[in-house]
Coordinates of C-alpha atoms in Angstrom, one line a residue:
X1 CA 26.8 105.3 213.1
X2 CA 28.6 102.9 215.1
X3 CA 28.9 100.6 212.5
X4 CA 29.8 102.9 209.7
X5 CA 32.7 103.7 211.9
X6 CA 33.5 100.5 212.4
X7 CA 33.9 99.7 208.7
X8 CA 35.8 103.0 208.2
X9 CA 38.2 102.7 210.8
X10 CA 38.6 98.8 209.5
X11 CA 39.6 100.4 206.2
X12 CA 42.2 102.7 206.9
X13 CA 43.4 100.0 209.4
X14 CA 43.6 98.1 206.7
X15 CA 45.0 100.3 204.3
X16 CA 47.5 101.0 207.0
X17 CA 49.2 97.8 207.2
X18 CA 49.4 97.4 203.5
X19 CA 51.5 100.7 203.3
X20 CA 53.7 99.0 206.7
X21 CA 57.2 100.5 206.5
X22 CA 60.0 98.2 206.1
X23 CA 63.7 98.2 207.4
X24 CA 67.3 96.9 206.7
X25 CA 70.8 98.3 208.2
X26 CA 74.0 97.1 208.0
X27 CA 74.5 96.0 212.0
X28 CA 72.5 93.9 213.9
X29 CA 72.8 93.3 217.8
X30 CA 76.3 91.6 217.2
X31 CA 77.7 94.6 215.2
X32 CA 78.6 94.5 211.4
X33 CA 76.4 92.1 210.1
X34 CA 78.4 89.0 208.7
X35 CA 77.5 89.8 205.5
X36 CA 80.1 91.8 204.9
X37 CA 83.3 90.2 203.7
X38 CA 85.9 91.4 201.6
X39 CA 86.1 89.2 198.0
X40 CA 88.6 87.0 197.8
X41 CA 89.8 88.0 194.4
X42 CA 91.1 90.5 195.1
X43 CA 90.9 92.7 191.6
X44 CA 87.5 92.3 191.9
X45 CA 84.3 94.6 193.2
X46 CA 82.8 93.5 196.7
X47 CA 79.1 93.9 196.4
X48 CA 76.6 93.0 199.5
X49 CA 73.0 92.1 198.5
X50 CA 70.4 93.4 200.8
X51 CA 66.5 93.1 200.8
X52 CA 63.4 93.4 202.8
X53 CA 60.2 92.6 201.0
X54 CA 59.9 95.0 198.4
X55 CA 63.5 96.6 197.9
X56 CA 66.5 94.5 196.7
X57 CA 69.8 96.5 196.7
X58 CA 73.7 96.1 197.0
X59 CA 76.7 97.6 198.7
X60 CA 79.6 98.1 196.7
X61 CA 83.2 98.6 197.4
X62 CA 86.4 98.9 195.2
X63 CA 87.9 97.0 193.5
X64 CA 90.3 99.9 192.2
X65 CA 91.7 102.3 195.0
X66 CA 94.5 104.1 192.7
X67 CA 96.6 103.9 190.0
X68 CA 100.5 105.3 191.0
X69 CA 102.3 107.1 188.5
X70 CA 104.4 104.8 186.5
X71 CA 105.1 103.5 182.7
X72 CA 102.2 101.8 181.0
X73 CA 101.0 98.4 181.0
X74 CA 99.5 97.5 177.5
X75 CA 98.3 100.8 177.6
X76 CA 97.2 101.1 181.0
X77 CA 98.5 102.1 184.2
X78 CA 98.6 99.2 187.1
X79 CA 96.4 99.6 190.1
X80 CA 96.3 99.7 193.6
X81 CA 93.4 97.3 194.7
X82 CA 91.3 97.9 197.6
X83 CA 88.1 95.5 197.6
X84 CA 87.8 95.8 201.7
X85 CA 85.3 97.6 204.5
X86 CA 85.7 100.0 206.7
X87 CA 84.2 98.0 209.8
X88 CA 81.7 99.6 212.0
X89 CA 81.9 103.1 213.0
X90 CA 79.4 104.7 215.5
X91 CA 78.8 108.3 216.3
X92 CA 76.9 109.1 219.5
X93 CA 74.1 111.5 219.5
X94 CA 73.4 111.3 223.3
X95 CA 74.9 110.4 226.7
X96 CA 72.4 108.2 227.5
X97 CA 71.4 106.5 224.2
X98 CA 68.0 108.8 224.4
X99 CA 68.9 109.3 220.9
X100 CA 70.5 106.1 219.4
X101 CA 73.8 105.9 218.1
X102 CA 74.3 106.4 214.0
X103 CA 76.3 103.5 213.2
X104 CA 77.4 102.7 209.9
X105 CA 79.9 100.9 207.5
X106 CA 82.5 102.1 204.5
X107 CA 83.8 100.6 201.4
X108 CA 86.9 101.8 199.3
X109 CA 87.4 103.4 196.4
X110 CA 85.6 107.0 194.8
X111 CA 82.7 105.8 192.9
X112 CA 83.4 106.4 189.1
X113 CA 83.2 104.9 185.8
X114 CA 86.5 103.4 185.3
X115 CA 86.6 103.4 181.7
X116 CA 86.9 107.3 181.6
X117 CA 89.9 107.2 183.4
X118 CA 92.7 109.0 181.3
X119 CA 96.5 108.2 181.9
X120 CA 98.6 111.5 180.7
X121 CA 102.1 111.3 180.3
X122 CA 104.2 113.2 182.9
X123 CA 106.0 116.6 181.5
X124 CA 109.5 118.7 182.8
X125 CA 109.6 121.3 180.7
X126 CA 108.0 120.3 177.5
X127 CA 109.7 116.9 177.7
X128 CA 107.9 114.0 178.3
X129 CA 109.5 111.7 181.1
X130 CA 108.1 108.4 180.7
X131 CA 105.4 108.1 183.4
X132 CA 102.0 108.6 183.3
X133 CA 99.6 109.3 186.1
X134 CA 95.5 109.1 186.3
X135 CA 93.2 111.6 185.1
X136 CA 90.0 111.2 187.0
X137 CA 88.0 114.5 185.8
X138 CA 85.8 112.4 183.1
X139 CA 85.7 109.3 185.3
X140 CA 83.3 111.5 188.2
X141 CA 79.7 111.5 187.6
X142 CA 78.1 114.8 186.7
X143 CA 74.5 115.6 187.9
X144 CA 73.3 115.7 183.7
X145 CA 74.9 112.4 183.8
X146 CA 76.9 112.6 180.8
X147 CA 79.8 110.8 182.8
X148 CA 77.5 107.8 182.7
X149 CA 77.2 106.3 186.8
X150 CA 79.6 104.6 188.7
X151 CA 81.0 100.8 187.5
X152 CA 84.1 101.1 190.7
X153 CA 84.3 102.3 194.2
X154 CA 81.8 102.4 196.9
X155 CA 77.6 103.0 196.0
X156 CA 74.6 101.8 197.0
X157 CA 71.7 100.7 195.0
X158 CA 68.4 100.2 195.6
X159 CA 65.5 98.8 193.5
X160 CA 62.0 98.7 194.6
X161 CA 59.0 96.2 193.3
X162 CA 56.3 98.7 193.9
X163 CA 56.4 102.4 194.2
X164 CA 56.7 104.2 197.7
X165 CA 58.5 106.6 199.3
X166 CA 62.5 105.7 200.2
X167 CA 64.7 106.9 203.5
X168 CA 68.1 106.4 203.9
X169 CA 71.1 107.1 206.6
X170 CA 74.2 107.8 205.1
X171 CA 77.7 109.6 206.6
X172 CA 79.0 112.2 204.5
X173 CA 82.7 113.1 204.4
X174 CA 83.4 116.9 204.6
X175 CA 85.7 119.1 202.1
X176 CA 82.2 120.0 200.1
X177 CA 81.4 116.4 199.3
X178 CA 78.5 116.1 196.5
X179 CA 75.9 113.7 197.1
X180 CA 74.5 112.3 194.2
X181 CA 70.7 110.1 193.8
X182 CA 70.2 109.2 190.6
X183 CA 67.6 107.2 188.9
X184 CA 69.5 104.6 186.8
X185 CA 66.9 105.0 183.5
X186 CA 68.0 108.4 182.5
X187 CA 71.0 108.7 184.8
X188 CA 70.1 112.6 185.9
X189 CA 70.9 113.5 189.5
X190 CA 67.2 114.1 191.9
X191 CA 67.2 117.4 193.1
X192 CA 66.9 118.1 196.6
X193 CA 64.3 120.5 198.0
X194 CA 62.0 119.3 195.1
X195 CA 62.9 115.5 195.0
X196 CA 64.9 114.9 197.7
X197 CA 63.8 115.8 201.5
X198 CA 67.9 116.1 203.7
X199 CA 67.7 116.2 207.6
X200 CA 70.4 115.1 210.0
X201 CA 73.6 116.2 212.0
X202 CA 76.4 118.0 211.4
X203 CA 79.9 118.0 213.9
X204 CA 80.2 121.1 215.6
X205 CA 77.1 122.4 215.5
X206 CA 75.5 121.3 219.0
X207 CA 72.3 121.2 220.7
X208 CA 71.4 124.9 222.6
X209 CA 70.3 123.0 226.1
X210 CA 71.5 123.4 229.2
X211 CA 74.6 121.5 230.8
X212 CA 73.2 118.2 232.3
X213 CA 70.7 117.6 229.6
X214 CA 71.7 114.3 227.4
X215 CA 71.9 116.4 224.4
X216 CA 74.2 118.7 225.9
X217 CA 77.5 118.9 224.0
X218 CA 76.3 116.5 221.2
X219 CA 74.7 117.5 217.7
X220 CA 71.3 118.9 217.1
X221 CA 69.1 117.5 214.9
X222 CA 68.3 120.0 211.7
X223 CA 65.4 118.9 209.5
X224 CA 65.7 120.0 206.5
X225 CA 69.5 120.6 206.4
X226 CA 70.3 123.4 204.1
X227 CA 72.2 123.0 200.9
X228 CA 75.3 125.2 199.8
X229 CA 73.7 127.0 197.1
X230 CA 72.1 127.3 193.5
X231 CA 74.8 127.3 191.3
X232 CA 77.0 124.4 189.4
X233 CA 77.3 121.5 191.9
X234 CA 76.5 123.6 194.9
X235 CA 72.3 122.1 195.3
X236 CA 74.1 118.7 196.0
X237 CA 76.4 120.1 198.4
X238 CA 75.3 120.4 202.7
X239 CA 76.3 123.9 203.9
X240 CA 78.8 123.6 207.3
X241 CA 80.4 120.7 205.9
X242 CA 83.6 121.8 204.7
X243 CA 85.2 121.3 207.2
X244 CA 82.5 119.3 209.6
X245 CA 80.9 115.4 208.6
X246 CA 77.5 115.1 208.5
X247 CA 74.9 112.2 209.2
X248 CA 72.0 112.9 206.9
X249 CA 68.9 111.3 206.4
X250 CA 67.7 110.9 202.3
X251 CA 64.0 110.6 201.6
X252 CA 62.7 110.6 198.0
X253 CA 59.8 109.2 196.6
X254 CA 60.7 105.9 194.0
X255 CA 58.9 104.3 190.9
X256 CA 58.6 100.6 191.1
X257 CA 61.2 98.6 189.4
X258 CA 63.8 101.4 188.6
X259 CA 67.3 101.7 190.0
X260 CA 68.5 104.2 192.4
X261 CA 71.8 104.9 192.9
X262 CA 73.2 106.7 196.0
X263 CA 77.4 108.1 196.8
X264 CA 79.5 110.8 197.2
X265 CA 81.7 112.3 194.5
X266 CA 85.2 111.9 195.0
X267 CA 84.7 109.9 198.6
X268 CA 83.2 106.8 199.7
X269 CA 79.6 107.5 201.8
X270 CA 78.8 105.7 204.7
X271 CA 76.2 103.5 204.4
X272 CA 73.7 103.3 207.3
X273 CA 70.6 101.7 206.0
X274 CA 67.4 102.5 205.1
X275 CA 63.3 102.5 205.0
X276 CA 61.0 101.7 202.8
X277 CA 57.2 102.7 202.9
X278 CA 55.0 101.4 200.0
X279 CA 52.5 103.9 198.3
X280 CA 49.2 103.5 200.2
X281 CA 47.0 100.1 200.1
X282 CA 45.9 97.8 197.3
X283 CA 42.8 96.3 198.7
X284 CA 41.7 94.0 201.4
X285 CA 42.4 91.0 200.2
X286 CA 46.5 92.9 201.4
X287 CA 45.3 92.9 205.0
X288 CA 47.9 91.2 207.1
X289 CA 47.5 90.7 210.9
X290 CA 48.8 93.6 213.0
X291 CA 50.8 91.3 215.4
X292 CA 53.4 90.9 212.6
X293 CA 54.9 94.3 212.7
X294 CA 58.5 94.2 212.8
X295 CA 59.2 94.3 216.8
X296 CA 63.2 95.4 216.3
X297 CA 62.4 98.2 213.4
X298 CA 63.5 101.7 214.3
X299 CA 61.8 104.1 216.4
X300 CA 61.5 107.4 215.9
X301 CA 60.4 110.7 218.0
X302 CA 58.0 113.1 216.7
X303 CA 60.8 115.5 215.9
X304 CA 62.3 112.7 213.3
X305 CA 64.9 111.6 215.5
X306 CA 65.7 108.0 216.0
X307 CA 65.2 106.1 219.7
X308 CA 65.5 104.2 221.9
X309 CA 62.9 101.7 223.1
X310 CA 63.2 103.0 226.5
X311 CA 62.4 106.6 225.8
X312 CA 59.2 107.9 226.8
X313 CA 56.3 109.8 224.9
X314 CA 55.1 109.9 221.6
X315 CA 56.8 107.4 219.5
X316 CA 56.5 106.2 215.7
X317 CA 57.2 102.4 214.9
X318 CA 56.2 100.6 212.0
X319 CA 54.2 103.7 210.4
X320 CA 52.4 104.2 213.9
X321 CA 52.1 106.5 216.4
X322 CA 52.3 105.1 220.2
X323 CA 52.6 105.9 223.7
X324 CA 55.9 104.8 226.4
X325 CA 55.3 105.4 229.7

């Protein structure tokens, strides 16, 4: 019996590390990393290109902000470029840094295929004045994604080399914001509940603990978060964030070598960044040794709530359960 156990447990050790979880964000103990920089030209897109070991993804932001209302240009109306970032922003969730602070980084410009943009002329009375101004209705992306998916503005993609399940920290920008993931091969928007598994914070709605507590006065941490409703656009909406932000957690399941794409309709999302677990083991000819876990990946509380490595109790790091005194 002993040594059946001892092969078993070797197994699902084994399958364990080839399923390790794997980690990227946009800050490191420095702040922003460097790899954000604004492109130099500036009428075009700045993308940043990110990867762990089995994801490769990019950043994107701008390069078209606006177009003002004016007279044409060879047919066109002349933009307003903004190709910059936001720097980072941080958001604490505790006095004490019991829960880590979300931190996380903006580009510029609503995410939309610029080719759809229409330019109308401007009318007083029936009589057309000269100028023209942006159209932006056809340009958005709609969930059945007959609007095709973003070519401008600020999105995140992510492509993964094997199949697995994907988590990502994003801000969301209230007035009923839409957030869209969309799998680039048939360009249709996931659904969440069935697809898509939300959790995370919203402003104004606060922990119930007594004064003194670390959590007291700061956000509560609501897994799942519930969506606005059924109907048109309303399943990609968060409820309570009309008027409130929200810092939401995304986890979907991904197919290996397809193209996810992640924003917000008609606002740029806030790019956190994100996990990635592969789909269970291939064998044990995968096996790698345990001491090469990733010492600075997240940490996370049973509840699902990201840590500290000071806290104490149960902990998840890596995939794995442990113990801090």
């Amino acid at each position: 019996m002993k040594k059946t156990f001892t092969l078993t447990a070797f197994v699902l050790a084994a399958l364990s590390v080839c399923a390790q979880t794997e980690s990227w964000t946009v800050y490191d103990e420095n702040g922003l990393k460097p790899l954000y920089v604004a492109n130099s030209e500036q009428g075009e897109m700045s993308v940043v290109e990110f990867s762990t070991d089995h994801v490769k993804g990019m950043h994107t932001s701008g390069p078209i902000s606006s177009y003002p209302e004016a007279e044409l240009v060879d047919g066109k109306l002349v933009p307003d470029y903004n190709n910059s970032w936001s720097g980072l922003k941080t958001q604490a969730l505790s006095s004490d840094n019991s829960v880590a602070p979300f931190k996380w980084v903006q580009g510029y410009g609503n995410p939309v295929n610029i080719d759809k943009v229409a330019f109308v002329e401007r009318e007083t009375g029936g009589i057309p004045m000269g100028k023209f101004y942006a159209v932006w209705d056809d340009a958005y992306y709609s969930p059945d994604g007959a609007n095709g998916l973003p070519t401008n503005g600020t999105y995140i993609t992510f492509t993964p080399s094997v199949d697995g399940t994907m988590k990502i920290s994003a801000w969301v920008n209230k007035g009923y914001r839409e957030i869209f993931i969309v799998k680039e091969s048939g360009m249709k928007a996931l659904s969440f509940g069935t697809d898509i598994k939300i959790s995370g914070y919203i402003t104004d709605q606060n922990n119930d603990v007594e004064e003194g507590s670390p959590l007291y006065g700061y956000m509560k941490y609501q897994d799942p978060l519930p969506m606005k409703g059924t109907e048109g656009n309303d399943p990609y909406i968060i409820e309570g964030t009309k008027d409130f932000t929200a810092f939401v957690y995304l986890t979907f399941n991904v197919t290996a070598d397809e193209t996810y794409f992640v924003f917000n309709k008609s606002t740029q999302i806030g790019f956190s960044g994100y996990e990635f677990t592969p789909s269970g083991g291939t064998g044990i000819k995968d096996i790698t040794a345990s001491g090469q876990d990733d010492d600075n990946a997240p940490i996370y509380n049973l509840a699902g709530q990201r840590v500290n490595k000071d806290t104490k109790g149960i902990l998840i790091q890596n995939g794995k359960k442990f113990i801090n005194k």
